[in-house]
Structure formats: structure tokens, C-alpha cells
mmCIF file of C-alpha atoms in Angstrom:
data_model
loop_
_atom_site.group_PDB
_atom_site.id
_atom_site.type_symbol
_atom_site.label_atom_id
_atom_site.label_comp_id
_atom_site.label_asym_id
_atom_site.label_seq_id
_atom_site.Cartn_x
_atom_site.Cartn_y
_atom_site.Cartn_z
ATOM 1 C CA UNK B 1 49.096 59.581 230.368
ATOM 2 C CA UNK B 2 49.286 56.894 228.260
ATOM 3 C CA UNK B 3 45.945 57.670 226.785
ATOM 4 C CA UNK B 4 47.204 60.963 226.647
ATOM 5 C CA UNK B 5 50.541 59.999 224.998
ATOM 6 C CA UNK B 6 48.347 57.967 222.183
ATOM 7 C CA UNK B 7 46.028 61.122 221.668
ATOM 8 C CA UNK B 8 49.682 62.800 221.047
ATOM 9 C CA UNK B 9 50.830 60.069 219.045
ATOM 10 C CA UNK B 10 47.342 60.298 217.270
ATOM 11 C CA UNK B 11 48.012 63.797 216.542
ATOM 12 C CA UNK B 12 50.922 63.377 215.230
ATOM 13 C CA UNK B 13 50.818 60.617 212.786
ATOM 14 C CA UNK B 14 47.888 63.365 211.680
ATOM 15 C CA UNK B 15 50.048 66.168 211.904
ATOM 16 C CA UNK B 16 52.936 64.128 209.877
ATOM 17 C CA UNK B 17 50.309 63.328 207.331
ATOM 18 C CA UNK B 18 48.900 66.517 206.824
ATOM 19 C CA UNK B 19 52.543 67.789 206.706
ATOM 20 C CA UNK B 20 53.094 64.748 203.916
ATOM 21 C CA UNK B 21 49.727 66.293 202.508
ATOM 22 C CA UNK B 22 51.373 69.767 202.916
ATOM 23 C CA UNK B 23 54.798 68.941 201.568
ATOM 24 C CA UNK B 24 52.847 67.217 198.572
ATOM 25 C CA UNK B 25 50.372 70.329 197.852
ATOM 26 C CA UNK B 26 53.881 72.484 197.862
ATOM 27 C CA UNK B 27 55.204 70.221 195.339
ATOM 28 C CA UNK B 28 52.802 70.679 193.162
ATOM 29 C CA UNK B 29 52.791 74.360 193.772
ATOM 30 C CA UNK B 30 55.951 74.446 193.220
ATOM 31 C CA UNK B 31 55.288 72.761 189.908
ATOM 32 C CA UNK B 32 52.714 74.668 188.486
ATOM 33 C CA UNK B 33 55.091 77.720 189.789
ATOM 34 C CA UNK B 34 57.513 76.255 187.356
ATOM 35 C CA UNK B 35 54.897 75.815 184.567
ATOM 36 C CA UNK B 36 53.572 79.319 185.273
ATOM 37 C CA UNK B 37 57.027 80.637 184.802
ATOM 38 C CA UNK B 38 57.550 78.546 182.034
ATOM 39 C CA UNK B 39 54.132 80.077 180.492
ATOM 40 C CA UNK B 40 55.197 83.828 180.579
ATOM 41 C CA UNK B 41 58.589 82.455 179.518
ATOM 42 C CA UNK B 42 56.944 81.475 176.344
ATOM 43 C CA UNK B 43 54.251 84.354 176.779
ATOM 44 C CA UNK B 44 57.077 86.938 176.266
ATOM 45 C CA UNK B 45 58.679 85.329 173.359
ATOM 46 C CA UNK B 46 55.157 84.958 171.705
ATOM 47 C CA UNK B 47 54.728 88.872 172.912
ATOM 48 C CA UNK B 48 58.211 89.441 171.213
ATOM 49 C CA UNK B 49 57.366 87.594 167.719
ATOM 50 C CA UNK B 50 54.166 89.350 167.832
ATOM 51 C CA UNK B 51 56.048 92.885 167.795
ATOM 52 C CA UNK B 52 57.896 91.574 165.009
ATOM 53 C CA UNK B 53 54.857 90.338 162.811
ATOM 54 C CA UNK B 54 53.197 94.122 163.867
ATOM 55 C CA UNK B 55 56.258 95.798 162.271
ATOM 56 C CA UNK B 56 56.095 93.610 159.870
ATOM 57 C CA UNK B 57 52.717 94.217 159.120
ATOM 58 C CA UNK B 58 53.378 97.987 159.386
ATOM 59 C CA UNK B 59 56.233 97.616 156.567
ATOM 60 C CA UNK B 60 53.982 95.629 154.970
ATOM 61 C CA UNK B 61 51.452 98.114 154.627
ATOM 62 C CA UNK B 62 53.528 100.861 154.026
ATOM 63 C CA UNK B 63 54.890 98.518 150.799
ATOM 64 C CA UNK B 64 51.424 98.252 149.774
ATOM 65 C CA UNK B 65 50.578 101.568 149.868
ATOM 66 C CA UNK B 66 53.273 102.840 148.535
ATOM 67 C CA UNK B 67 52.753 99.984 145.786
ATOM 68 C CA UNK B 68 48.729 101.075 145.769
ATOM 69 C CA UNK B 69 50.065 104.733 144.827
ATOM 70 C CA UNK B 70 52.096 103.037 141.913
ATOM 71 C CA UNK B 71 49.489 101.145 140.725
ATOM 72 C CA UNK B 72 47.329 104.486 140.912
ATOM 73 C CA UNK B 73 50.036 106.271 138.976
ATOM 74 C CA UNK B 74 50.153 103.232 136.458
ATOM 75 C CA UNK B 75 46.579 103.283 136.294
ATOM 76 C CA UNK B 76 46.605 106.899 135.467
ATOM 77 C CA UNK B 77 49.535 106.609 132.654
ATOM 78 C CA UNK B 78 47.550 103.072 131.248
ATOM 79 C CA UNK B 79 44.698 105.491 130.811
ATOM 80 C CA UNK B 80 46.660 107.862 129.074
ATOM 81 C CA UNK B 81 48.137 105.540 127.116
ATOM 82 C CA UNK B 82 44.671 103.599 126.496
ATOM 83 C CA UNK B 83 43.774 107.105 124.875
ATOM 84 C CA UNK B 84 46.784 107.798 123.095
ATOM 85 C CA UNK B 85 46.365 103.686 121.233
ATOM 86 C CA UNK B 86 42.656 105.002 120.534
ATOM 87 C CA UNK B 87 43.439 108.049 118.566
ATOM 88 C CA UNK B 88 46.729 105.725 117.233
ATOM 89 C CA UNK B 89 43.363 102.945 116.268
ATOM 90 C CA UNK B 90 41.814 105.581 114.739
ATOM 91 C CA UNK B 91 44.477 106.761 112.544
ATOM 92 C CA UNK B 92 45.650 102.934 111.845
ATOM 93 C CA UNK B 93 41.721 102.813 110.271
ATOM 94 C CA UNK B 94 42.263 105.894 108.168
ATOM 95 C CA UNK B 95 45.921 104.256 107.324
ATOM 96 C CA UNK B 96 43.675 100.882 106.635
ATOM 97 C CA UNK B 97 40.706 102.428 104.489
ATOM 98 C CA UNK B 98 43.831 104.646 102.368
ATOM 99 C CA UNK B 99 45.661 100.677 102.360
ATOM 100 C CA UNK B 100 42.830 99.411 100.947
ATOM 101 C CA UNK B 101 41.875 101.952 98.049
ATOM 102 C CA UNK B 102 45.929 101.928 97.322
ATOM 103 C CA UNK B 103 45.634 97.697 97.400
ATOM 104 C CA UNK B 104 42.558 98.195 94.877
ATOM 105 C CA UNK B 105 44.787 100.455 92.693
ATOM 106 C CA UNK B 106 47.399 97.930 92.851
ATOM 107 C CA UNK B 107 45.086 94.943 91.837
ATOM 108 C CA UNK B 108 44.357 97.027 88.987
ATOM 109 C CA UNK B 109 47.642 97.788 88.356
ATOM 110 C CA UNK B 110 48.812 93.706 88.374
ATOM 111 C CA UNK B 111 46.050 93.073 85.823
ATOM 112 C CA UNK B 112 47.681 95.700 83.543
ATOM 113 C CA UNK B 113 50.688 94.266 83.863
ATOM 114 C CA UNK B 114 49.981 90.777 83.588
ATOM 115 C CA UNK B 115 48.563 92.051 80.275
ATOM 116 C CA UNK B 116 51.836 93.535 79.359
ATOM 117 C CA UNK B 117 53.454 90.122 80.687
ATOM 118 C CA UNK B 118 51.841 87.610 78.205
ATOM 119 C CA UNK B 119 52.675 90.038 75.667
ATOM 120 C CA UNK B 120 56.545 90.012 76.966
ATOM 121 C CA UNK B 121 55.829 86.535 77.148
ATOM 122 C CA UNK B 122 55.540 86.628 73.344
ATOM 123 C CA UNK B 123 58.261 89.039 72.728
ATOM 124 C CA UNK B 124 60.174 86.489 74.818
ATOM 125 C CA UNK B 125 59.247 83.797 72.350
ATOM 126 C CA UNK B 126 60.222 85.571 69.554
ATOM 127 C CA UNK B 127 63.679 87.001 71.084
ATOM 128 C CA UNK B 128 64.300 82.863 72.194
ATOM 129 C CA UNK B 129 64.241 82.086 68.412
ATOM 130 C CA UNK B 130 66.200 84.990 67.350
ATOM 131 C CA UNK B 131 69.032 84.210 70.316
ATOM 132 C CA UNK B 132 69.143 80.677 68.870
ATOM 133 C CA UNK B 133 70.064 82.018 65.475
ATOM 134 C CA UNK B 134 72.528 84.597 66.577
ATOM 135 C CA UNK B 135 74.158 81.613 68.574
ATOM 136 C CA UNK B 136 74.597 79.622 65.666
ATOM 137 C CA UNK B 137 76.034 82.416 63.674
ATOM 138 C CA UNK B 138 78.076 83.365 66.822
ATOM 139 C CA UNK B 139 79.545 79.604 66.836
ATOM 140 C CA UNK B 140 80.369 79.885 63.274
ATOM 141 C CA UNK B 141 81.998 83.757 63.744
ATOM 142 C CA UNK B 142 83.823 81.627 66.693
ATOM 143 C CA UNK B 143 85.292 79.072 64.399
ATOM 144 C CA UNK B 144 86.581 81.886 62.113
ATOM 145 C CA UNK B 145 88.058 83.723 65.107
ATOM 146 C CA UNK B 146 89.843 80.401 66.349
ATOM 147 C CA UNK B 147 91.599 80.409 62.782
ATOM 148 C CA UNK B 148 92.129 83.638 62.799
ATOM 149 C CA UNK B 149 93.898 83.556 66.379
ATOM 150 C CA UNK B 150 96.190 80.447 65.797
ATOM 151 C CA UNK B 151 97.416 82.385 62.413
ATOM 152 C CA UNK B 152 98.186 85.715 64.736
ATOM 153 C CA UNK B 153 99.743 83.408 67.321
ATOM 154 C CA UNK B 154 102.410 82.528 64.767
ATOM 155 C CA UNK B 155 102.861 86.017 63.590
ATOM 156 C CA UNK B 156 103.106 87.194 67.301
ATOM 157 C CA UNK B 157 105.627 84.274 68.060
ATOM 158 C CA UNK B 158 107.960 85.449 65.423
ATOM 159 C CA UNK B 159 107.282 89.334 65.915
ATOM 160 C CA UNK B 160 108.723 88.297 69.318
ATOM 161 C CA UNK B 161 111.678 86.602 68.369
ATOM 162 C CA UNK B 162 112.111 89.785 66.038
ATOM 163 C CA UNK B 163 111.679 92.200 69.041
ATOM 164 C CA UNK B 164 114.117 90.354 71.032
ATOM 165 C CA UNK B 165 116.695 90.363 68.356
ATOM 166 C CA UNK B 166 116.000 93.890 67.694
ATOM 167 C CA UNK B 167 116.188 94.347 71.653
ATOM 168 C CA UNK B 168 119.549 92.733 71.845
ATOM 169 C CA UNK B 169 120.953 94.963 69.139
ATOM 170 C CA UNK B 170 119.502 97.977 70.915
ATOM 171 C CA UNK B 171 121.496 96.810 74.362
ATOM 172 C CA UNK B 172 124.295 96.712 72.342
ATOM 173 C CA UNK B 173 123.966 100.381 70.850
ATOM 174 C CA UNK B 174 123.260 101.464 74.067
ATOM 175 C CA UNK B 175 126.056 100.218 75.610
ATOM 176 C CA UNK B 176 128.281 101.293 72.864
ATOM 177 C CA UNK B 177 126.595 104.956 72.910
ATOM 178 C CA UNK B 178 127.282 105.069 77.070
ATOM 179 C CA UNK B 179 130.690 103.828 76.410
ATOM 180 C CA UNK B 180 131.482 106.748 73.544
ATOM 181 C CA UNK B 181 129.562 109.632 76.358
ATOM 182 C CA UNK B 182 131.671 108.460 78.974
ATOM 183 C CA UNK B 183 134.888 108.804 76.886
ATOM 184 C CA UNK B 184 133.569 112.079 75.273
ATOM 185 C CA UNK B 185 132.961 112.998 78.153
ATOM 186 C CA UNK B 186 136.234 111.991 79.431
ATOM 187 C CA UNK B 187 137.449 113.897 76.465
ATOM 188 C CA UNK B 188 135.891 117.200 76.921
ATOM 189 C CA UNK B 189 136.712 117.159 80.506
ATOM 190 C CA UNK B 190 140.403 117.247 80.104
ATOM 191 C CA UNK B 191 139.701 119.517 76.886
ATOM 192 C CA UNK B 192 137.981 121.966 79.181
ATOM 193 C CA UNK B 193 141.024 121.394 81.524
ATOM 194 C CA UNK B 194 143.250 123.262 79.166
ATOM 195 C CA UNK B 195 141.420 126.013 78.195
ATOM 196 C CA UNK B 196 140.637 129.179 79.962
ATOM 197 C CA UNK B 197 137.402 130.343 80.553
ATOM 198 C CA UNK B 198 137.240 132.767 77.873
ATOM 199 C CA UNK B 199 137.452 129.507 75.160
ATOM 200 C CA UNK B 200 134.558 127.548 77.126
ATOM 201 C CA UNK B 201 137.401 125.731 79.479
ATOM 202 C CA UNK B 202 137.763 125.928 83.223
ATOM 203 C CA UNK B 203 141.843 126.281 83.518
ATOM 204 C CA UNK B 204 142.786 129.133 85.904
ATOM 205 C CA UNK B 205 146.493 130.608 86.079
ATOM 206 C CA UNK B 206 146.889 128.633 89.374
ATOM 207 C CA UNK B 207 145.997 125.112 87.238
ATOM 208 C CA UNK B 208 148.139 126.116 85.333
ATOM 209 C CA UNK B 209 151.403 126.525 86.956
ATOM 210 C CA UNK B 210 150.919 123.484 88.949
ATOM 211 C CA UNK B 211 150.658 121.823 85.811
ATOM 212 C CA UNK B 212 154.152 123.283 85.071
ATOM 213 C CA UNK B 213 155.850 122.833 88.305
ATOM 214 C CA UNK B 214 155.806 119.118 87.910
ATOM 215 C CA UNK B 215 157.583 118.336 84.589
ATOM 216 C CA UNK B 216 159.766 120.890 85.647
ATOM 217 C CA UNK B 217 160.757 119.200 88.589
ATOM 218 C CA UNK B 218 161.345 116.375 86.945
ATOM 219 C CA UNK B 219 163.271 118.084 84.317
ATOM 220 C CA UNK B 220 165.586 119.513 86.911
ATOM 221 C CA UNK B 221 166.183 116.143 88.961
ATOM 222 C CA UNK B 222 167.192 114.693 85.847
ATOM 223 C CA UNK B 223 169.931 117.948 84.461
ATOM 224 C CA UNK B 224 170.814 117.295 88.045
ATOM 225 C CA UNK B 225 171.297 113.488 87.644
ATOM 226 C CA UNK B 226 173.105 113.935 84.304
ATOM 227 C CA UNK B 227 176.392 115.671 85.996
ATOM 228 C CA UNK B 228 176.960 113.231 88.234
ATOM 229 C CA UNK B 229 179.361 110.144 87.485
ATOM 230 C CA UNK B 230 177.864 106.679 86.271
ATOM 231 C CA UNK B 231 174.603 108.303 85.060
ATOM 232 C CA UNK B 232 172.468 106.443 82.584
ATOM 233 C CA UNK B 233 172.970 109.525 80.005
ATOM 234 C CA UNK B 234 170.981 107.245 77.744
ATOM 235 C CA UNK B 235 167.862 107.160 79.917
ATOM 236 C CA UNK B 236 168.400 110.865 81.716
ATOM 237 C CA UNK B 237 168.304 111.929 78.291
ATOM 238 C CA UNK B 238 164.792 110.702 77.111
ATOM 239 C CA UNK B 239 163.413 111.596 80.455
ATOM 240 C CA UNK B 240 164.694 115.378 79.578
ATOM 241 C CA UNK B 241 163.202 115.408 76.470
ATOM 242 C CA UNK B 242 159.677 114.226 77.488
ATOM 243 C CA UNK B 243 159.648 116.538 80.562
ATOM 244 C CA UNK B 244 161.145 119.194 78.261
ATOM 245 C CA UNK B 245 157.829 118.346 76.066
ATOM 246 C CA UNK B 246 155.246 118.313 78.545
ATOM 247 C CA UNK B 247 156.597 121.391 80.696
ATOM 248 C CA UNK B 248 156.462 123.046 77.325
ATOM 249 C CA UNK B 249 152.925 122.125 76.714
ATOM 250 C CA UNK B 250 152.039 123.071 80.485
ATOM 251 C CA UNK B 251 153.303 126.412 80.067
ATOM 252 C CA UNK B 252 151.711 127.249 76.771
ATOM 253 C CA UNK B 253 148.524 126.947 79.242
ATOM 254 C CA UNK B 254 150.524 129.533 82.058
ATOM 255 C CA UNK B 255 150.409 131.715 78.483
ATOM 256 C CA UNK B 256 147.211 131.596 77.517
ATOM 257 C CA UNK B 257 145.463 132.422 80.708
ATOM 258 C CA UNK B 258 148.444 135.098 81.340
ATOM 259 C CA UNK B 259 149.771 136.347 78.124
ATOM 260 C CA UNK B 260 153.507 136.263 77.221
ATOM 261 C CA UNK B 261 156.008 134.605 74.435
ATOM 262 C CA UNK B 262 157.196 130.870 74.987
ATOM 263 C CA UNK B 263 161.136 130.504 74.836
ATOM 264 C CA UNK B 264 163.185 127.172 75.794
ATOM 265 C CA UNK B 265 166.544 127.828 77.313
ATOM 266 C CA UNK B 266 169.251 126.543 75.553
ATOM 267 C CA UNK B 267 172.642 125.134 76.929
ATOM 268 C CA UNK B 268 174.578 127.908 78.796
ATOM 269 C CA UNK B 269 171.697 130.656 79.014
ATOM 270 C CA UNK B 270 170.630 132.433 82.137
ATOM 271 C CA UNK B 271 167.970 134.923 82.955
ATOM 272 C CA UNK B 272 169.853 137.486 82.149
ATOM 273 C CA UNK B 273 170.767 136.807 78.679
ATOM 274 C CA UNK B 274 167.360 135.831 77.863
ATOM 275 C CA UNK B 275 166.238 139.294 79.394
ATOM 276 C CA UNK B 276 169.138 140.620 77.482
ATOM 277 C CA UNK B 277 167.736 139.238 74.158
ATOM 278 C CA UNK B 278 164.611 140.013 74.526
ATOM 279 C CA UNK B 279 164.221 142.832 76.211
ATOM 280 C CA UNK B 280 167.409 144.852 74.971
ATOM 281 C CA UNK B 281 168.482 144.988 78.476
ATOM 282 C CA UNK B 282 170.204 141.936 80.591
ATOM 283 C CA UNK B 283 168.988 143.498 84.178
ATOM 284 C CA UNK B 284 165.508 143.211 83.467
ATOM 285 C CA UNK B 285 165.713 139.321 84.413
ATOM 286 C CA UNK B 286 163.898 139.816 87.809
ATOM 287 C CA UNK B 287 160.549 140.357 85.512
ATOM 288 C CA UNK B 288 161.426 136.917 83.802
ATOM 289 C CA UNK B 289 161.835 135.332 87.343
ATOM 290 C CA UNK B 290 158.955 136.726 88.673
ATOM 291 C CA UNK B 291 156.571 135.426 85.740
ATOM 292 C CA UNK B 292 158.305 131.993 86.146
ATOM 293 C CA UNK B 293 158.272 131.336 89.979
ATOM 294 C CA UNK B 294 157.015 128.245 89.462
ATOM 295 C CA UNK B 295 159.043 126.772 87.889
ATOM 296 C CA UNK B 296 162.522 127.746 88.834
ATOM 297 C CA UNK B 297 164.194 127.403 92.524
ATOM 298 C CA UNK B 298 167.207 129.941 91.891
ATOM 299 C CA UNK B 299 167.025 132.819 89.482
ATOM 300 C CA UNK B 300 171.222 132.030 88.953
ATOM 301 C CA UNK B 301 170.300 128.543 87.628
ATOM 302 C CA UNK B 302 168.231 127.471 84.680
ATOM 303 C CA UNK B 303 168.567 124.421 83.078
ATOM 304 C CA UNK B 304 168.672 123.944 78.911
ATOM 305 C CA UNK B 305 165.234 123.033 78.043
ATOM 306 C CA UNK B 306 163.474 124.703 80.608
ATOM 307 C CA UNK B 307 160.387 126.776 78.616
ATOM 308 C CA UNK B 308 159.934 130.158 80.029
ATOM 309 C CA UNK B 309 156.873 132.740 79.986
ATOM 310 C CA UNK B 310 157.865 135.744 78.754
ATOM 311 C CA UNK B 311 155.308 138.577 79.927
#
């Protein structure tokens, strides 16, 4: 047994190394597992990146051909254009050879002139010494002119202080000549005023018998005033008189755009008297009154120096 029991023992200090042994070969198994994995890890990234470099590539050559059929086309327009610069040589050396007879022809030309220049030269020589004389006659002429200026200068100065004299006189006709048009004017204006149209004047019949209704007015207000107690007689009197005057001269005008006689009441006359007098007939005073409107308020009253138009 005991021989039995060290055979087992035997055995298994063998089996536990051979299970070391295993559990070491699994370890590394299990290692290079790992590093396989690892491997096709990396295998399938490198199989990834080489998809991408393919299309790549493909793009690639798609650019290039695509760049091969613009170099083609290039190519074939270069050509063209390589063709098109020959025939443009060609004409250039027809251009060059007609150049070149016209430069000959010009050569020729510049020797002519340079003829003609040496004899301008000489001209120029000759038109130098002729210039130098006309400037000294031109400095002497310049002299003479000065002279001749400062003397003008004085007879301008005192032309001016003529003018301005003369200038001052004419603002003061001028003024005087507005002055006389504006009172002519003025003049002729109240001229025209009092004459009818027929004589080249602009008074109407209306004018006129406003022009009468004032001094008659006034002459009334103041035959009025006179037949009251404590008048001024003295001063009631001239005031009469003048409105007397200028109702007179205002109904002259009523008569010569109307027609009629002039006749100034006297003291104690009435319509019908006047009418009486004149007309042979003392009830023909409404055709006074009517004619005189203007200047009378009540046909029963007329005051002495009151003129009246008979029509």
C-alpha cells in the first residue's frame, strides 16, 4: 500500500506538473489568442484604410483621366493655336520685310531733312540777328510807349474827374426830371380827373356828383349852423363861401358830362321860382330836383349859394 500510495503520490506530483505544464501551455494560448485577435483587430483596420486608399485611387484616376482628356483637348487647341501663331509669323515677316523697305524710305527721308535742317539752321542764324535788332528797336518803341502812357494817364485822371463831375450833374437832372414827371404826372392825373372822356379825361357823371355832394354838405351844415344862437357868423361865413366855390366848381363837372346851365341860389329862392324863371313855369321844379339829387335832401329847402344844374 504504501508503495502503492507513493506510486499515487508519484503520479500525482506528475499529474500536478503536467497540469502546471498544462495550465502554462493555456496561458500562452491564451496569449497568442489575444495577439491573434489583436492581429485581425489591426488586420481589419489595415483592410479598412486599404478600401479607402482603393477609392482613393479610383478618384484619383478618374481626376487624371478626366485631367488626361483636358490636356488632350489643350493639346488639340495648342495645336490650333501653334498654327494660327504660324500663319500670324508669317504675316509678322511680310509686316517685317514692308517695315524694313518703309525704315529704308525713312532713312532716306531723315537725310533729306537733315539737309533742309542745316539750311534752317542758317535761316535760324540769320532770323537770331534780325530778332536782336527788332528787340532793340522794340526797347526803344517801349521807351516811347512808357512816355506816351504816363502823358495819357494824366489825361485819363482828369477825363475822370470830368466824368464824375459831369456824372454828378447828370444825377442831379435826373432827379430833377423824375421829380417834374411825378408832379406832371400828378398834374395830368387830376387834370384827367375833371374832364370827361370826350376831352381825353376819365370823369364819369357818377365822379362827378360825388364830387358835388361833399361841398354841398358842408355848405348846408354850415347855413344850418348860421341860424342858430352864438354862431361864429365870422367863420360860418368863409366856410360858405369856399364850399359855395368848390360845389360850384364840382358841378360845372356834373355839367359837362350831363349838359345843363349853372345857377347859384340866392337868399330866399326855392325850386320853384328858379323853375319859374327859367322855365316860364314854377311847377316844373321836380325836373330841377331830379337833375340835382345829389345835392339837395328836401326839394322845399335850398340854401343861398347852393349851384344848381339846370338840364
Amino acid at each position: 500500500l504504501q508503495t502503492e500510495l507513493s506510486e499515487t503520490r508519484t503520479e500525482r506530483d506528475a499529474l500536478q506538473s503536467e497540469l502546471a505544464e498544462v495550465e502554462g501551455a493555456r496561458e500562452i494560448l491564451e496569449a497568442e489568442l489575444a495577439t491573434a485577435r489583436s492581429e485581425q483587430a489591426d488586420l481589419g483596420e489595415q483592410r479598412a484604410l486599404l478600401r479607402v486608399e482603393v477609392t482613393e485611387l479610383e478618384r484619383e484616376l478618374e481626376t487624371t483621366e478626366a485631367a488626361l482628356t483636358e490636356a488632350r483637348t489643350e493639346a488639340a487647341e495648342k495645336a490650333e493655336r501653334i498654327a494660327a501663331l504660324e500663319t500670324d509669323k508669317a504675316n509678322l515677316q511680310t509686316e517685317l520685310e514692308t517695315a524694313q523697305a518703309a525704315t529704308k524710305a525713312a532713312r532716306e527721308e531723315v537725310s533729306d531733312q537733315a539737309e533742309r535742317i542745316a539750311s534752317l539752321e542758317a535761316d535760324k542764324a540769320a532770323l537770331q540777328t534780325e530778332f536782336e535788332d527788332a528787340q532793340a528797336e522794340t526797347a526803344a518803341v517801349r521807351e516811347e510807349a512808357a512816355e506816351a502812357l504816363a502823358e495819357t494817364q494824366g489825361e485819363v485822371a482828369s477825363l475822370q474827374s470830368t466824368l464824375a463831375s459831369a456824372q454828378a450833374e447828370l444825377n442831379r437832372v435826373t432827379a430833377e426830371r423824375d421829380q417834374i414827371q411825378t408832379a406832371a404826372a400828378r398834374e395830368l392825373a387830376a387834370l384827367r380827373a375833371v374832364l370827361p372822356p370826350e376831352e381825353g379825361g376819365s370823369l364819369d357823371a357818377e365822379s362827378a356828383r360825388a364830387a358835388a355832394a361833399e361841398p354841398a354838405q358842408t355848405l348846408r351844415e354850415a347855413q344850418q349852423a348860421m341860424r342858430r344862437s352864438g354862431a361864429d357868423r365870422e367863420a360860418l361865413e368863409a366856410t360858405i363861401e369856399q364850399a359855395a366855390s368848390d360845389m360850384q366848381r364840382a358841378q360845372s363837372l356834373v355839367s359837362r358830362t350831363e349838359g345843363g346851365t349853372l345857377y347859384q341860389v340866392g337868399e330866399g329862392e326855392t325850386l320853384s321860382s328858379v323853375a319859374a324863371r327859367f322855365y316860364g313855369e314854377g311847377n316844373a321844379w321836380p325836373r330841377i330836383y331830379q337833375a340835382n339829387q345829389h345835392v339837395l335832401e328836401n326839394p322845399d329847402q335850398v340854401w343861398p349859394g347852393t349851384t344848381l344844374v339846370l338840364p
